[in-house]
Short mmCIF file of C-alpha atoms and ligand atoms in Angstrom, two decimals:
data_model
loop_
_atom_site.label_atom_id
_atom_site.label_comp_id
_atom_site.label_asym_id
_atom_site.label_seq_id
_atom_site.Cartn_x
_atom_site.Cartn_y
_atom_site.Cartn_z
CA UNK A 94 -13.24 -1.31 15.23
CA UNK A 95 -14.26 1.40 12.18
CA UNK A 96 -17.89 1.08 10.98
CA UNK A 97 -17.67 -0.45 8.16
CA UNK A 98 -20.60 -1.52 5.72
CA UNK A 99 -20.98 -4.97 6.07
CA UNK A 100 -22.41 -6.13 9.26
CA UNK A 101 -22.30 -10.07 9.21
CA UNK A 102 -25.57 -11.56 9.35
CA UNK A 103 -25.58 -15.46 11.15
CA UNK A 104 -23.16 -17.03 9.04
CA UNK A 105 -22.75 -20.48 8.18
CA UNK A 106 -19.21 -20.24 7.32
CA UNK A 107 -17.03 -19.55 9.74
CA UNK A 108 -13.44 -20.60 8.94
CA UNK A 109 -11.71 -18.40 6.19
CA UNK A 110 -7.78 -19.14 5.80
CA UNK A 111 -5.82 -15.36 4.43
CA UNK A 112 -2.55 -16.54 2.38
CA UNK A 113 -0.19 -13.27 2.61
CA UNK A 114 0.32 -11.18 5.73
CA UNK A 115 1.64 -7.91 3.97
CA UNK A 116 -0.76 -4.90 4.58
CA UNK A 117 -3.49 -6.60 2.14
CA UNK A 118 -3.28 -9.74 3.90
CA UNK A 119 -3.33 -8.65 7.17
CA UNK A 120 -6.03 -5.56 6.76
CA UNK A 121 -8.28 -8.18 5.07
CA UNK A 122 -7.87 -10.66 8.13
CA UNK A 123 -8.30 -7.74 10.81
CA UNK A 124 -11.71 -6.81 9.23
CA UNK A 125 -13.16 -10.61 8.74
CA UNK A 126 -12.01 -11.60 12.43
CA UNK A 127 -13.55 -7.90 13.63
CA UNK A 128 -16.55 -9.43 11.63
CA UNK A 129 -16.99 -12.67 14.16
CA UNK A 130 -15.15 -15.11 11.47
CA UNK A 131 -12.55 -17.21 12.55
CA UNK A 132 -8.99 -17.03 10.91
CA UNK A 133 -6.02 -18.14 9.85
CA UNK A 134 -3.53 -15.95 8.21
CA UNK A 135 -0.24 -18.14 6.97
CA UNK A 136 3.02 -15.73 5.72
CA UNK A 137 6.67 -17.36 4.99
CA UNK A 138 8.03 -14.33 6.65
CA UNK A 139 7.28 -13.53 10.14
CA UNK A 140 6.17 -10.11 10.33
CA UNK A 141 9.71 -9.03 11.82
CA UNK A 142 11.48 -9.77 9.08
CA UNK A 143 13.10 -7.73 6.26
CA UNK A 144 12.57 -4.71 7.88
CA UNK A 145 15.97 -3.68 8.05
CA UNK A 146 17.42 -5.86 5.44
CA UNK A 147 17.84 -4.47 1.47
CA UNK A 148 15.72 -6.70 0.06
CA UNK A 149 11.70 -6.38 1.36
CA UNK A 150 8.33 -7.32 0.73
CA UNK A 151 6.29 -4.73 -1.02
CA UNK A 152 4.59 -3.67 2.12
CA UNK A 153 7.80 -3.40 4.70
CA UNK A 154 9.15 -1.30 1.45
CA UNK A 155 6.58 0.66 1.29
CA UNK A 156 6.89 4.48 1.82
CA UNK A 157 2.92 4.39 2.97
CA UNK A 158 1.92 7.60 1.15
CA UNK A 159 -2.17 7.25 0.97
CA UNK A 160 -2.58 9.20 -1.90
CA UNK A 161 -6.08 8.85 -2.52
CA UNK A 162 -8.11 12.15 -2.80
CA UNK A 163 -5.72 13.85 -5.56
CA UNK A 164 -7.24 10.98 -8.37
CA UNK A 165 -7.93 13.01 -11.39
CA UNK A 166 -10.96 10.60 -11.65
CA UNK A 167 -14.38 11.27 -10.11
CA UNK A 168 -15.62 7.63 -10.86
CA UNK A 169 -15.30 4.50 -11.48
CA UNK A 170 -13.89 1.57 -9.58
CA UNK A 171 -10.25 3.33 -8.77
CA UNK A 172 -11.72 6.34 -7.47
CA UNK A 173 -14.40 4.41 -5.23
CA UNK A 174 -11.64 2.00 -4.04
CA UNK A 175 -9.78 5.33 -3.32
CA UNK A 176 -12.59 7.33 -1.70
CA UNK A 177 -13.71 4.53 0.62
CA UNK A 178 -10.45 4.06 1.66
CA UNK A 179 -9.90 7.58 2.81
CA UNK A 180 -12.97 7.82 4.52
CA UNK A 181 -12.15 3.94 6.39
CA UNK A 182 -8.47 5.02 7.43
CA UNK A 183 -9.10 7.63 10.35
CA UNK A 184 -10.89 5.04 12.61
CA UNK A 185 -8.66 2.15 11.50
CA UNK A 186 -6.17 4.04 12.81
CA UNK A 187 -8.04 5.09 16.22
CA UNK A 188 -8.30 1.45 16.68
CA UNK A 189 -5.06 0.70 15.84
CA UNK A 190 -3.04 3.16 17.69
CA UNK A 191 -1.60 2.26 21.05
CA UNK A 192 0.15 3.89 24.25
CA UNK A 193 3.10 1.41 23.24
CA UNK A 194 2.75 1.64 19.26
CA UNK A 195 1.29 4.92 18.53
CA UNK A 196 0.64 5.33 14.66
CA UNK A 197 -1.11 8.21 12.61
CA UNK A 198 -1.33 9.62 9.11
CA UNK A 199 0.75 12.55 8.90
CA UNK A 200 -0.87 15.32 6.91
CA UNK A 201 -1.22 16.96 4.42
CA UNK A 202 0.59 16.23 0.60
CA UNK A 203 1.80 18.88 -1.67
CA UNK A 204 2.28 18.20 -5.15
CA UNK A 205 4.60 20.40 -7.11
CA UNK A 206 3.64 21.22 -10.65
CA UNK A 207 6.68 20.54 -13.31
CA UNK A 208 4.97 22.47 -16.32
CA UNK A 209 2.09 24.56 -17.49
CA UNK A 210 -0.01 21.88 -18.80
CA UNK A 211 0.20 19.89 -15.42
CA UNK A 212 -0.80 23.12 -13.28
CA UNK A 213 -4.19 23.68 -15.72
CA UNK A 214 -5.10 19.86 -15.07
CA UNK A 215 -4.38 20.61 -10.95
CA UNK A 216 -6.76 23.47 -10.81
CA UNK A 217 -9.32 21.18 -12.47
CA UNK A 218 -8.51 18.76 -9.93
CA UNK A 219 -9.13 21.68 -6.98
CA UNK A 220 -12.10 22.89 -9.12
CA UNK A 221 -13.23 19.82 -9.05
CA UNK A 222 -12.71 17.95 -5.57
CA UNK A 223 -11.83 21.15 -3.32
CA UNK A 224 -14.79 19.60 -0.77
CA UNK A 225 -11.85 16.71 -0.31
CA UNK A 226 -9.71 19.53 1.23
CA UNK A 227 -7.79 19.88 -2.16
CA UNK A 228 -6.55 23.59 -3.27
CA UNK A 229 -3.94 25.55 -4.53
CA UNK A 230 -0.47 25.30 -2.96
CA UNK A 231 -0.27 28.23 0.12
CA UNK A 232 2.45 30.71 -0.75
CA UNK A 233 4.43 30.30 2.78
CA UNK A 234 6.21 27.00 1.64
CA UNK A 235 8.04 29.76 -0.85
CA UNK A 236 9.63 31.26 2.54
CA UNK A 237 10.87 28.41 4.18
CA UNK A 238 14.84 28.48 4.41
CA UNK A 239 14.44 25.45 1.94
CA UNK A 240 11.89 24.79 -0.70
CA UNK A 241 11.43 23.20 -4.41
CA UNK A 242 12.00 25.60 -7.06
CA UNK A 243 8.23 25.43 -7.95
CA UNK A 244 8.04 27.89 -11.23
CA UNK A 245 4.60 26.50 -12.15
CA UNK A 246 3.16 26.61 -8.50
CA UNK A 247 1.47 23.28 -7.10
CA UNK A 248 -1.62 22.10 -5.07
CA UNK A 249 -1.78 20.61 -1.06
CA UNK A 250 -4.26 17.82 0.09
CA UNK A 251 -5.57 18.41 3.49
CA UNK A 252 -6.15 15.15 4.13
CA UNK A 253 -4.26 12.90 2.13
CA UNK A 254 -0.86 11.88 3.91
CA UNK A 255 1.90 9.46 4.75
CA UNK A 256 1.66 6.11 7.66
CA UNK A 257 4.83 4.50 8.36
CA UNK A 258 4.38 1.33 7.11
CA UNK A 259 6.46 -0.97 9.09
CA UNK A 260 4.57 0.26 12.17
CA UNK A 261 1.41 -0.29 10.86
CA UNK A 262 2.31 -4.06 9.96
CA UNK A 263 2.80 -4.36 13.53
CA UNK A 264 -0.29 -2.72 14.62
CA UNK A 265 -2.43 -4.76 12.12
CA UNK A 266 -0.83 -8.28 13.90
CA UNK A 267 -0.65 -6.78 17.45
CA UNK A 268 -4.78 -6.20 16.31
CA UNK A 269 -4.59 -9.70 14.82
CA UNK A 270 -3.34 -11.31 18.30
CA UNK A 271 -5.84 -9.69 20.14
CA UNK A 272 -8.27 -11.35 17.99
CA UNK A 273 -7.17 -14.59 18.45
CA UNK A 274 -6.59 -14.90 14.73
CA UNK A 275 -4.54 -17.83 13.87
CA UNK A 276 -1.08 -16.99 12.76
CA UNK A 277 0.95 -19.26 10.91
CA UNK A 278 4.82 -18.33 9.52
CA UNK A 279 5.32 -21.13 6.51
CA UNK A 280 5.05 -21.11 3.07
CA UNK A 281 2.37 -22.14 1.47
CA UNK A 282 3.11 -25.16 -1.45
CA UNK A 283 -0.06 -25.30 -2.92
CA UNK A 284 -3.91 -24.68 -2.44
CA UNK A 285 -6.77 -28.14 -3.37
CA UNK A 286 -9.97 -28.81 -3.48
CA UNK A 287 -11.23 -31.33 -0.73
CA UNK A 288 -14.41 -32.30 -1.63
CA UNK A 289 -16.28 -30.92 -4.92
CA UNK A 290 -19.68 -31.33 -3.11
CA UNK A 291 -18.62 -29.41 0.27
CA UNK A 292 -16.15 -26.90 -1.40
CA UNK A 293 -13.61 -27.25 1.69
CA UNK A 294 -10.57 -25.95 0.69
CA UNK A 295 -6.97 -27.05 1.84
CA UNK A 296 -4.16 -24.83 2.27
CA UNK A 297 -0.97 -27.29 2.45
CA UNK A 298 2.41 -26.07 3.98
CA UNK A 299 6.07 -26.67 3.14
CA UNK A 300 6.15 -29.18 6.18
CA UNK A 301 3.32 -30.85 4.48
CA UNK A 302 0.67 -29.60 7.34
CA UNK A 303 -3.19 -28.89 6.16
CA UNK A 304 -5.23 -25.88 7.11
CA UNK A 305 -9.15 -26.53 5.90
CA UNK A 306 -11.30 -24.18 5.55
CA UNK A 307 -14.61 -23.00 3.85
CA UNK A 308 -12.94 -19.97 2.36
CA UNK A 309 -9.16 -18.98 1.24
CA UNK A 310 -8.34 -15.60 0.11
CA UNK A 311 -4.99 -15.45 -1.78
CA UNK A 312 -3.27 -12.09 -0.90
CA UNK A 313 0.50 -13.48 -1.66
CA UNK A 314 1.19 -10.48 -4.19
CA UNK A 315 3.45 -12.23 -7.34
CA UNK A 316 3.12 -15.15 -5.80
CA UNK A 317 -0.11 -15.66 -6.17
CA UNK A 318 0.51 -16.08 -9.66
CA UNK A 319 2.05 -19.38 -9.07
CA UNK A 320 -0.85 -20.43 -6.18
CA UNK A 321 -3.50 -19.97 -8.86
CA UNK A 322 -1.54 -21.90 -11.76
CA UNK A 323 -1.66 -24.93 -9.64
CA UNK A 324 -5.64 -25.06 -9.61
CA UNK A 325 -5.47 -24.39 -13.32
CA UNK A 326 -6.11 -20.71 -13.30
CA UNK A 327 -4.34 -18.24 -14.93
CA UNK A 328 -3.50 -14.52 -13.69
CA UNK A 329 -0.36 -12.64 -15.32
CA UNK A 330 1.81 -10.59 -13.34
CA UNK A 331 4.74 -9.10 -13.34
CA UNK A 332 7.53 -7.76 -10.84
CA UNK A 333 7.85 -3.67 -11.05
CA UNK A 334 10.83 -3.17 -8.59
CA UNK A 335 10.97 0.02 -6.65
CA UNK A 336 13.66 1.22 -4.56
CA UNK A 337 13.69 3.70 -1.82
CA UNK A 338 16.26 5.92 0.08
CA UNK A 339 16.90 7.48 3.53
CA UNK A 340 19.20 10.75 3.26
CA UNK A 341 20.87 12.66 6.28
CA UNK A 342 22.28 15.83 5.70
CA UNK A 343 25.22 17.16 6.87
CA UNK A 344 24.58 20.73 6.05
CA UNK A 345 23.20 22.31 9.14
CA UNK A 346 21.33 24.69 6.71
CA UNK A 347 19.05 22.19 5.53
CA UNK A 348 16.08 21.49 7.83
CA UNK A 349 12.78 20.14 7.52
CA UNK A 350 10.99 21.60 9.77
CA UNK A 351 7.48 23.67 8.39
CA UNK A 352 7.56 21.04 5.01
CA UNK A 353 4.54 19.42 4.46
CA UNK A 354 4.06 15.83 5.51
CA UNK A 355 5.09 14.63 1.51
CA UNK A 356 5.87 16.65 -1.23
CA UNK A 357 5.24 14.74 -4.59
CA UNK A 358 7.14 15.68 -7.48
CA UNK A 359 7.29 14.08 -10.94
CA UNK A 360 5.72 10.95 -9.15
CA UNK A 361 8.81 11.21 -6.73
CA UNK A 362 7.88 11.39 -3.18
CA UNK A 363 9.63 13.26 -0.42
CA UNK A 364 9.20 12.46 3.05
CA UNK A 365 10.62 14.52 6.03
CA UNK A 366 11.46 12.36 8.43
CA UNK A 367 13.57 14.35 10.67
CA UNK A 368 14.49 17.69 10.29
CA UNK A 369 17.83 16.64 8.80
CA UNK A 370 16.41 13.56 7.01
CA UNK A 371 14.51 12.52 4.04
CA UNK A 372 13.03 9.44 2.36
CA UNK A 373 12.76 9.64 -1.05
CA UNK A 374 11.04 7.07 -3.30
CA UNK A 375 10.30 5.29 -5.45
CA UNK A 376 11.57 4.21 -8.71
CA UNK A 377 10.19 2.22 -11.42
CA UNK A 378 12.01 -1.05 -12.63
CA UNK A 379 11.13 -3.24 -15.11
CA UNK A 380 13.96 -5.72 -13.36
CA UNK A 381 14.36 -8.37 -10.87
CA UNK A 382 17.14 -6.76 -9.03
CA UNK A 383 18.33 -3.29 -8.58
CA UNK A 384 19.76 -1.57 -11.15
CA UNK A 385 21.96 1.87 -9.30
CA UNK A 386 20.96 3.99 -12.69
CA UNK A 387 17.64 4.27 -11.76
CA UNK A 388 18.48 5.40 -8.06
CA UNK A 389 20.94 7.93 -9.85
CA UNK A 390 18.28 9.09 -12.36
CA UNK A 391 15.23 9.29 -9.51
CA UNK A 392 18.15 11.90 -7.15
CA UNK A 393 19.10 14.05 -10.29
CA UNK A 394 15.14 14.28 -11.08
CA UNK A 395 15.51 16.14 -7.35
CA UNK A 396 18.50 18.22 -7.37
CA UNK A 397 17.44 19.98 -10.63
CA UNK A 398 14.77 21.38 -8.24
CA UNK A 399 16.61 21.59 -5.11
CA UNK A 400 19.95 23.16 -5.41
CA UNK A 401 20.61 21.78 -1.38
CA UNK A 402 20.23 18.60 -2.40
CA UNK A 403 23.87 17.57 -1.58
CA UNK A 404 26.14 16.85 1.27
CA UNK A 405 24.30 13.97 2.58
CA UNK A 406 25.02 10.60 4.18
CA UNK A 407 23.02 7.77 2.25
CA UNK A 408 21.39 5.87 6.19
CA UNK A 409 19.45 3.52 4.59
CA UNK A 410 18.53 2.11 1.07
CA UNK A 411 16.25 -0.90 0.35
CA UNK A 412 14.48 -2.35 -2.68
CA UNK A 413 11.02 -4.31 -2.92
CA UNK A 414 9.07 -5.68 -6.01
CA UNK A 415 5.22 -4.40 -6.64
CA UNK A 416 2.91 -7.20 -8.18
CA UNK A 417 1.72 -5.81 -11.58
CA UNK A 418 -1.58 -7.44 -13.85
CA UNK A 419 -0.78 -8.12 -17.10
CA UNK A 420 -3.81 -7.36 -18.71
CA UNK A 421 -6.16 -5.92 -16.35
CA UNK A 422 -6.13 -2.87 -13.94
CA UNK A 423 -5.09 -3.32 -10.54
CA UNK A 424 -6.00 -4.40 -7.90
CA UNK A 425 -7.25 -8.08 -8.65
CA UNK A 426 -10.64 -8.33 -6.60
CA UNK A 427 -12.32 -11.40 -7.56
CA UNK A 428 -14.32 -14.86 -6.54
CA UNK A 429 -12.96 -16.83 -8.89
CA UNK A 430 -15.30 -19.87 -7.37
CA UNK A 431 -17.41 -20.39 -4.39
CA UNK A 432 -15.03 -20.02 -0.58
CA UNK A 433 -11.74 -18.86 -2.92
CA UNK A 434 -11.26 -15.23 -3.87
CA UNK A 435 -8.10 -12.87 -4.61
CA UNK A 436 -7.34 -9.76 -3.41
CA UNK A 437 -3.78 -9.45 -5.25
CA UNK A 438 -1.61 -7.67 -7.79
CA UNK A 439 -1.78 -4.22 -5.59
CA UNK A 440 1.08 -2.81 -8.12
CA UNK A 441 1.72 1.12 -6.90
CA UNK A 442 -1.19 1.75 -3.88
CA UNK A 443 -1.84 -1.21 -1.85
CA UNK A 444 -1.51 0.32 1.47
CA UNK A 445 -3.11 3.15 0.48
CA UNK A 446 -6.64 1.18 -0.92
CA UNK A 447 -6.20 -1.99 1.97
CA UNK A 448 -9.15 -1.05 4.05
CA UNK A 449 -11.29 -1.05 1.33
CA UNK A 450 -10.15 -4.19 -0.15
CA UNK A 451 -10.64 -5.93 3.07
CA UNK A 452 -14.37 -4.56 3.48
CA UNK A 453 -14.45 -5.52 -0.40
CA UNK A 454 -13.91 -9.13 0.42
CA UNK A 455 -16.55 -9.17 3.60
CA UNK A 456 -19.22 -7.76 0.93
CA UNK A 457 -18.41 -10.78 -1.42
CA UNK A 458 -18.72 -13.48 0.64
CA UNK A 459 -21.72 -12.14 2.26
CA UNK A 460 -23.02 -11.95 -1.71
CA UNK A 461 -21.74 -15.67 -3.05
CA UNK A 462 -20.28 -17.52 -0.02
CA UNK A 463 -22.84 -17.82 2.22
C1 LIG B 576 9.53 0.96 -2.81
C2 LIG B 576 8.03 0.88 -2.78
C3 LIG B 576 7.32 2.00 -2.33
C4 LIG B 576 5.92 1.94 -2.28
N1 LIG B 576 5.24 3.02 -1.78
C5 LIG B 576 3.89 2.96 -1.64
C6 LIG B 576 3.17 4.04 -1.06
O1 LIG B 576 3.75 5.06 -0.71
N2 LIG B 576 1.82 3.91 -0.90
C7 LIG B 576 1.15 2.77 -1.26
O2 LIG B 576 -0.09 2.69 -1.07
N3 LIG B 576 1.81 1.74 -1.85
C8 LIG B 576 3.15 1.81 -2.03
N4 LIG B 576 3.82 0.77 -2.60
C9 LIG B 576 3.06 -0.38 -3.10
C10 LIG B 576 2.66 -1.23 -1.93
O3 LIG B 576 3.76 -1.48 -1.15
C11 LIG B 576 2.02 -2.52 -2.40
O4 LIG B 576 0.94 -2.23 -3.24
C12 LIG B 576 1.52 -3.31 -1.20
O5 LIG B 576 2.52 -3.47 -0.24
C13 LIG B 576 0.99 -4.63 -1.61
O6 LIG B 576 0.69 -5.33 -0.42
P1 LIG B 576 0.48 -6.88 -0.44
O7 LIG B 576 0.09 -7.28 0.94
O8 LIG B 576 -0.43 -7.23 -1.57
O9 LIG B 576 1.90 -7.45 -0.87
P2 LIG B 576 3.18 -7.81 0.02
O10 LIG B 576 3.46 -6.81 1.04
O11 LIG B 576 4.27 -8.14 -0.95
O12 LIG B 576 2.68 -9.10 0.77
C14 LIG B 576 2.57 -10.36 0.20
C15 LIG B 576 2.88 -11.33 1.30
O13 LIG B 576 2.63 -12.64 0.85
C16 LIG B 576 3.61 -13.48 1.41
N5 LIG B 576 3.68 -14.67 0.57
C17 LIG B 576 3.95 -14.72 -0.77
N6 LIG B 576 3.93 -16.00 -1.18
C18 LIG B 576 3.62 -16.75 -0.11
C19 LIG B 576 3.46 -18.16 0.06
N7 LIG B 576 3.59 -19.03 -0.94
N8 LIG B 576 3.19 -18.60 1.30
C20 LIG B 576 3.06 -17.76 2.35
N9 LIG B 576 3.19 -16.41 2.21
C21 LIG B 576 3.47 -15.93 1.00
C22 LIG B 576 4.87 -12.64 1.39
O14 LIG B 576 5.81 -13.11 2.36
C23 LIG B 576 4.35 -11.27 1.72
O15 LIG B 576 4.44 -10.93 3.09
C24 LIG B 576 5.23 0.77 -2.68
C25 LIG B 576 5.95 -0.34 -3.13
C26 LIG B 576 7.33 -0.29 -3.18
C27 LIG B 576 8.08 -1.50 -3.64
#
């Protein structure tokens, strides 16, 4: 397992129930049952599901970039959420990778400057973080048989990079299994209070089953929203759609190979997955279900930068919502009171700052649950 900060001390609690099993969910289970703690970890979905349907949770519609050392910030919560996730993710992903599932970050992320005023506040960024493997953009991308039209020029992170998400769900449970974590596919109705005095916490299920425990982390994304209502908290979300595309291209011409592992552009990812294929994602919707415009809007945003972006076959196209806090920055990290904390409302990087969410959560109830 990665070396993480927190190494659990005798502890008296033992029994910690996770509600969610996207990559929050299940990263903060992984490191609490890595930890000695015993767990439960209850999704509606079983991890199979949605991954080739339209409609997905936020983490199977994920495009997995891990963004994380090209934050203009140099401090402050983001950045250290950022910057200890980085440095976590190569030995999660030693211990995650298998013969049978292999998984890895591919490397590294170029981001292509749009004007003049973005490209001075990039070479700030290199001036400023070029010990994170952060400089300007290499002039052989201009040679490749296809490129971006990049007028302003760019920069490429070394390290930052691109996990496919749906195989990292199933590493994280395969991990789970292995662990003997508990895993439990219902829906969770509602979350009480046992006993004021004891503080044991009951987790009831659409069948009307009861899973105790000393300690329940809510990591249901928008749902949580409605988990906390019910014990009389409130936390405002809302639902930022975001869809995502897989292109083919006919045109023998166009081919991948030499890109870099994501070129960003505008906020618009690009992902080589093949050399005649592409993912490209994601929008922004302020909607419950998708609208084509933005699709159309997030393509032409492309193709006025790549003339070859044409002649393709659309192979797969899927939507998924983002949880969004209303009035505070995400994520939501917080003991709201003793053996119940959230670790919610991920909005646009929750794979990308998972690990150190999870070791967030081991930290606080060493501090308060104990
Ligand atoms: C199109 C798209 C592209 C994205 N690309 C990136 C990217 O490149 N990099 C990145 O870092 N982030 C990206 N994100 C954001 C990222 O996907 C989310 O931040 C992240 O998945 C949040 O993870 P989560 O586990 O909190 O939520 P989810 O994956 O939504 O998981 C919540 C889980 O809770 C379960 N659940 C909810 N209610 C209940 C209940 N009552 N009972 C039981 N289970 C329940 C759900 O079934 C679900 O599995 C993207 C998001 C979208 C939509």
């Amino acid at each position: 397992m990665p070396i993480l900060r927190n190494t659990k001390k005798e502890a008296v609690i033992k029994d910690i129930t996770v509600i969610g099993g996207g990559v929050v969910g299940a990263s903060t289970a992984l490191h609490l049952a890595s930890l000695g703690y015993q767990i439960t970890i209850v999704d509606q979905n079983n991890s199979n599901i949605a991954k080739n349907s339209e409609h997905r949770t936020g983490s199977t519609a994920s495009l997995g970039v891990l963004m994380g050392n090209i934050f203009t910030r140099h401090k402050g919560r983001s950045w250290e959420l950022r910057k200890r996730s980085m440095e976590i993710w190569p030995e999660l992903i030693k211990s995650l990778s298998t013969e049978e599932l292999p998984i890895i970050v591919n490397t590294p992320l170029v981001k292509i400057a749009s004007s003049k005023e973005e490209m001075i506040k990039m070479e700030n960024l290199i001036k400023q973080k070029k010990y994170l493997g952060i400089d300007f953009l290499p002039d052989n991308y201009q040679s490749l048989p296809i490129w971006i039209k990049n007028k302003y020029g760019g920069l490429i992170s070394y390290n930052d990079g691109q996990i496919n998400s749906l195989k990292l769900i199933d590493s994280l449970f395969l991990k789970l299994k292995s662990l003997n974590v508990n895993i439990i596919t219902s829906k969770v109705k509602y979350i009480k209070r046992i006993n004021d005095n004891t503080r044991i916490w009951s987790v009831i299920l659409e069948d009307g089953k009861a899973i105790n425990s000393h300690i329940v982390i809510i990591c249901a994304a928008a749902e949580s929203e409605r988990l906390l209502q019910q014990l009389n908290y409130k936390l405002p979300l809302t639902k930022i759609l975001g869809q995502a595309i897989k292109l083919k291209f006919k045109n023998s011409q166009v081919n991948f190979s030499g890109w870099p592992a994501i070129v960003n552009i505008k906020g618009i990812n690009l992902i080589p997955e093949q050399p005649d294929s592409l993912l490209i994602g994601a929008t922004l919707e302020n909607e419950l279900s998708p609208d084509k415009k933005y699709l159309h809007q997030m393509l032409e945003t492309i193709r006025e930068k790549a003339e070859w972006m044409q002649n393709y076959l659309i192979k797969e196209k899927w939507y998924g919502h983002r949880a969004k806090p209303i009035n505070e920055p995400a994520p939501i990290l917080k003991s709201i009171e003793k053996g119940l904390i959230i670790n919610t409302a991920h909005y646009r990087n929750g794979v990308l700052l998972s690990p150190a969410c999870a070791e967030w959560v081991s930290l606080e109830i060493n501090k308060f649950h104990q």
